[in-house]
Coordinates of C-alpha atoms in Angstrom, one line a residue:
I637 CA -13.4 -0.9 -5.4
R638 CA -15.4 2.4 -5.8
R639 CA -17.0 1.9 -2.4
A640 CA -13.7 1.3 -0.6
R641 CA -13.0 3.8 2.2
D642 CA -9.7 2.5 3.5
L643 CA -6.8 0.2 2.9
P644 CA -8.3 -3.0 4.4
A645 CA -11.2 -2.6 2.0
L646 CA -8.8 -2.4 -1.0
Q647 CA -6.8 -5.3 0.3
A648 CA -10.0 -7.4 0.3
A649 CA -10.8 -6.2 -3.3
A650 CA -7.3 -7.1 -4.4
K651 CA -7.8 -10.6 -3.1
D652 CA -11.0 -10.8 -5.0
I653 CA -9.3 -9.7 -8.2
R654 CA -6.7 -12.5 -7.9
R655 CA -9.4 -15.0 -7.1
L656 CA -11.5 -14.0 -10.1
A657 CA -8.5 -14.2 -12.4
R658 CA -7.6 -17.7 -11.2
Q659 CA -11.2 -18.8 -11.8
L660 CA -11.3 -17.3 -15.3
L661 CA -7.9 -18.9 -16.1
S662 CA -9.1 -22.3 -14.9
Q663 CA -12.2 -21.9 -17.2
G664 CA -10.0 -21.4 -20.2
L665 CA -10.4 -17.6 -20.8
A666 CA -7.9 -16.6 -23.5
S667 CA -4.8 -14.5 -22.4
P668 CA -5.7 -11.2 -24.1
P669 CA -9.0 -10.6 -22.4
L670 CA -7.7 -12.1 -19.1
T671 CA -4.7 -9.8 -18.9
Q672 CA -6.8 -6.8 -20.0
L673 CA -9.4 -7.6 -17.3
I674 CA -6.7 -7.9 -14.6
S675 CA -5.0 -4.7 -15.8
H676 CA -8.4 -2.8 -15.8
L677 CA -9.2 -3.9 -12.3
N678 CA -5.7 -3.2 -11.0
D679 CA -6.0 0.3 -12.6
R680 CA -9.2 1.0 -10.8
L681 CA -7.8 -0.2 -7.5
T682 CA -4.7 1.9 -7.9
Q683 CA -6.7 5.0 -8.8
R684 CA -9.0 4.5 -5.7
L685 CA -6.0 4.0 -3.5
L686 CA -4.2 7.2 -4.7
A687 CA -7.4 9.2 -4.2
L688 CA -7.8 7.9 -0.7
L689 CA -4.2 8.7 0.2
A690 CA -4.1 12.1 -1.6
E691 CA -6.9 13.9 0.3
P692 CA -5.5 13.6 3.9
A693 CA -2.0 14.4 2.6
G694 CA -3.1 17.5 0.8
I695 CA -1.9 16.3 -2.5
A696 CA -3.7 17.7 -5.6
L697 CA -3.9 14.8 -8.2
D698 CA -4.5 17.4 -11.0
R699 CA -1.0 18.7 -10.4
L700 CA 0.7 15.4 -11.2
C701 CA 0.5 12.4 -13.5
W702 CA 0.9 8.9 -12.0
V703 CA 2.3 6.8 -14.8
A704 CA 2.2 3.0 -15.3
L705 CA 5.3 1.4 -16.8
G706 CA 6.4 -2.0 -18.0
S707 CA 3.7 -4.7 -18.2
E708 CA 1.3 -2.4 -16.4
G709 CA 2.0 0.3 -19.0
R710 CA 1.3 -2.2 -21.7
G711 CA -2.0 -3.3 -20.0
E712 CA -0.6 -6.9 -19.8
Q713 CA -0.4 -7.6 -16.1
T714 CA -0.6 -11.2 -14.8
L715 CA -1.1 -12.6 -11.4
A716 CA 2.6 -12.2 -10.5
T717 CA 3.2 -8.6 -11.5
D718 CA 5.2 -6.3 -9.3
Q719 CA 5.1 -2.5 -9.4
D720 CA 6.5 -0.3 -12.1
N721 CA 5.3 3.3 -11.8
A722 CA 6.5 6.9 -11.9
L723 CA 5.4 10.5 -11.5
V724 CA 5.5 13.4 -13.9
L725 CA 5.3 16.8 -12.2
P726 CA 4.8 20.3 -13.7
D727 CA 8.1 22.3 -14.2
D728 CA 6.9 24.9 -11.7
T729 CA 6.8 22.4 -8.8
S730 CA 9.0 23.7 -6.0
E731 CA 11.6 21.5 -4.3
A732 CA 9.5 21.4 -1.1
Q733 CA 6.4 20.3 -3.1
L734 CA 8.5 17.7 -4.9
L735 CA 9.7 16.2 -1.6
R736 CA 6.2 16.2 -0.2
I737 CA 4.8 14.4 -3.3
R738 CA 7.6 11.9 -3.3
D739 CA 6.9 11.1 0.4
W740 CA 3.2 10.6 -0.5
A741 CA 4.1 8.4 -3.5
A742 CA 6.4 6.2 -1.3
R743 CA 3.4 5.6 1.1
A744 CA 1.3 4.8 -2.0
N745 CA 3.9 2.2 -3.1
E746 CA 3.9 0.7 0.4
A747 CA 0.1 0.5 0.4
L748 CA 0.1 -1.2 -3.0
D749 CA 2.5 -3.7 -1.7
A750 CA 0.1 -4.3 1.2
C751 CA -2.6 -5.0 -1.4
G752 CA -0.5 -7.7 -3.0
Y753 CA 1.4 -5.8 -5.6
P754 CA 5.1 -6.3 -4.7
L755 CA 7.6 -3.5 -4.5
C756 CA 9.8 -3.4 -7.6
Q757 CA 13.2 -4.9 -6.7
G758 CA 14.8 -2.5 -9.2
G759 CA 13.4 0.5 -7.5
I760 CA 11.3 1.7 -10.4
M761 CA 8.5 3.2 -8.3
A762 CA 7.0 6.7 -8.0
G763 CA 8.3 7.1 -4.5
Q764 CA 11.9 6.9 -5.6
P765 CA 14.0 10.0 -6.5
D766 CA 14.8 8.8 -10.0
C767 CA 11.1 8.1 -10.8
C768 CA 9.5 11.3 -9.4
L769 CA 10.7 14.1 -11.7
R770 CA 9.5 17.3 -13.3
Q771 CA 8.4 17.1 -17.0
S772 CA 11.5 18.8 -18.4
Q773 CA 13.7 16.4 -16.4
W774 CA 11.9 13.4 -17.9
L775 CA 12.3 14.9 -21.4
A776 CA 16.1 15.4 -20.9
R777 CA 16.4 11.9 -19.5
F778 CA 14.7 10.3 -22.5
D779 CA 16.8 12.4 -24.9
R780 CA 20.0 11.2 -23.1
W781 CA 18.9 7.5 -23.3
I782 CA 18.2 7.7 -27.0
A783 CA 21.3 9.8 -27.8
Q784 CA 23.7 7.5 -25.9
G785 CA 22.1 4.0 -26.2
S786 CA 24.3 2.4 -23.6
P787 CA 23.3 -1.1 -22.3
Q788 CA 21.7 0.6 -19.2
D789 CA 19.9 3.1 -21.5
L790 CA 18.4 0.2 -23.5
L791 CA 17.3 -1.5 -20.3
H792 CA 15.6 1.7 -19.2
A793 CA 13.9 2.1 -22.6
A794 CA 12.5 -1.5 -22.3
I795 CA 10.6 -0.4 -19.2
Y796 CA 10.0 3.4 -19.3
F797 CA 9.0 3.5 -23.0
D798 CA 6.0 1.2 -22.3
L799 CA 4.1 4.0 -20.5
R800 CA 0.6 5.3 -20.1
P801 CA -1.2 7.7 -17.7
L802 CA -3.0 6.1 -14.8
A803 CA -4.1 8.9 -12.5
G804 CA -3.9 12.7 -12.4
D805 CA -3.3 15.1 -15.3
A806 CA -2.6 13.0 -18.4
T807 CA -1.6 16.1 -20.4
L808 CA 1.7 16.1 -18.4
L809 CA 2.6 12.8 -20.0
A810 CA 1.7 13.6 -23.6
P811 CA 5.0 15.5 -24.4
L812 CA 7.0 12.6 -23.2
V813 CA 5.1 10.2 -25.5
R814 CA 5.7 12.5 -28.4
R815 CA 9.4 12.9 -27.6
I816 CA 10.0 9.2 -27.6
A817 CA 8.3 8.8 -31.0
E818 CA 10.1 11.7 -32.6
R819 CA 13.6 11.1 -31.3
T820 CA 13.5 7.4 -31.9
A821 CA 12.3 7.8 -35.5
A822 CA 15.1 10.3 -36.0
T823 CA 17.8 8.1 -34.5
P824 CA 18.1 4.8 -36.5
R825 CA 21.3 3.9 -34.6
F826 CA 19.2 3.7 -31.4
V827 CA 16.6 1.5 -33.2
H828 CA 19.5 -0.8 -34.3
Q829 CA 20.8 -1.0 -30.8
L830 CA 17.3 -1.9 -29.6
A831 CA 17.2 -4.7 -32.2
L832 CA 20.6 -6.1 -31.1
N833 CA 19.5 -6.0 -27.5
A834 CA 16.2 -7.8 -28.3
L835 CA 18.2 -10.6 -30.0
T836 CA 19.8 -11.4 -26.7
H837 CA 16.5 -13.0 -25.6
R838 CA 16.4 -16.4 -27.2
P839 CA 13.7 -19.1 -27.4
P840 CA 14.5 -22.2 -25.4
L841 CA 15.2 -24.4 -28.4
G842 CA 18.0 -27.0 -28.9
W843 CA 19.7 -28.1 -32.1
F844 CA 16.8 -30.3 -33.2
G845 CA 14.1 -27.6 -32.5
R846 CA 13.0 -29.2 -29.3
I847 CA 12.3 -27.2 -26.2
E848 CA 15.3 -27.3 -23.8
T849 CA 14.5 -27.0 -20.0
D850 CA 16.7 -26.1 -17.1
A851 CA 18.0 -28.6 -14.4
Q852 CA 14.5 -28.5 -12.8
G853 CA 12.8 -29.3 -16.1
A854 CA 11.3 -25.8 -16.4
I855 CA 11.5 -22.8 -18.8
D856 CA 11.1 -19.1 -18.1
L857 CA 7.9 -18.3 -19.9
K858 CA 8.5 -14.5 -19.5
L859 CA 12.2 -14.2 -20.6
Q860 CA 12.2 -17.1 -23.0
G861 CA 8.6 -16.7 -24.3
A862 CA 6.6 -13.5 -23.9
A863 CA 9.6 -11.2 -23.9
L864 CA 10.5 -12.2 -27.5
F865 CA 7.2 -10.8 -28.8
V866 CA 7.1 -7.8 -26.4
D867 CA 10.6 -6.7 -27.5
A868 CA 9.8 -7.2 -31.2
A869 CA 6.5 -5.3 -31.0
R870 CA 8.2 -2.4 -29.1
L871 CA 11.0 -2.2 -31.7
L872 CA 8.7 -2.2 -34.6
A873 CA 6.3 0.3 -33.0
L874 CA 9.1 2.8 -32.1
S875 CA 10.7 2.5 -35.6
K876 CA 7.4 3.1 -37.3
G877 CA 6.1 5.9 -35.0
V878 CA 3.2 3.7 -33.7
A879 CA 2.0 5.3 -30.4
A880 CA 0.4 2.2 -28.9
T881 CA 2.0 0.5 -25.9
G882 CA 0.1 -2.8 -25.8
T883 CA 2.0 -5.6 -27.6
R884 CA -1.1 -6.7 -29.6
E885 CA -1.8 -3.1 -30.7
R886 CA 1.8 -2.4 -31.5
L887 CA 2.0 -5.4 -33.8
Q888 CA -1.3 -4.5 -35.5
G889 CA -0.2 -0.8 -35.9
S890 CA 3.3 -1.8 -37.2
G891 CA 1.8 -4.3 -39.6
Q892 CA -0.3 -1.5 -41.1
A893 CA 2.7 0.8 -41.3
L894 CA 4.7 -1.9 -43.0
G895 CA 1.9 -2.7 -45.5

């Protein structure tokens, strides 16, 4: 990945990552180290791709922060993870600069798609207007979500509040992380709404405690399995001021806070 000089080289590296992951999975590697390894390699590939695209476009990476969201933000990517990313820009970014950065980010999203990381169907990508904002705009947006707590706000929180810096100037993201922790802890109503929303995800169990499948004899391991723990860990962490974003780290930190 470090030696890659163009997109085809990164496409080949991405195939190698997926091949390695399947091999390790077939050998019985446990899920925590497997997802951490996949996320780590995907991070390195994304960072290299952004650097390759930034130089010819005249984009200064130290003037922005590329942010990983969702499962990528938690460091829990699997083989079938699509893109969830955003950009935080300094408040003194001009409108012309913002448009130029957004155009570059859209090309980066397309390049990641070419490497096998599908475009987000919900449009949560750095090249989209709603995901490429100045720092003060992000802060106002987070404040509004926590203050209102509408169903759409809770959906946004489930994705955008699992965030970490991936490339560029990480200090641009730090105030957002602090704001989430401060406002959530000061707004118990929002925590309660998060809890009610989390309870809408149910395990696939019938009356007698047996697993119930759909018409094809399958269950959704993400929505009916992993999401139960991801939602609970996020809720506990936000209510206790735990800054971690990974599910395992959130549960550990929340456990310590709860004694």
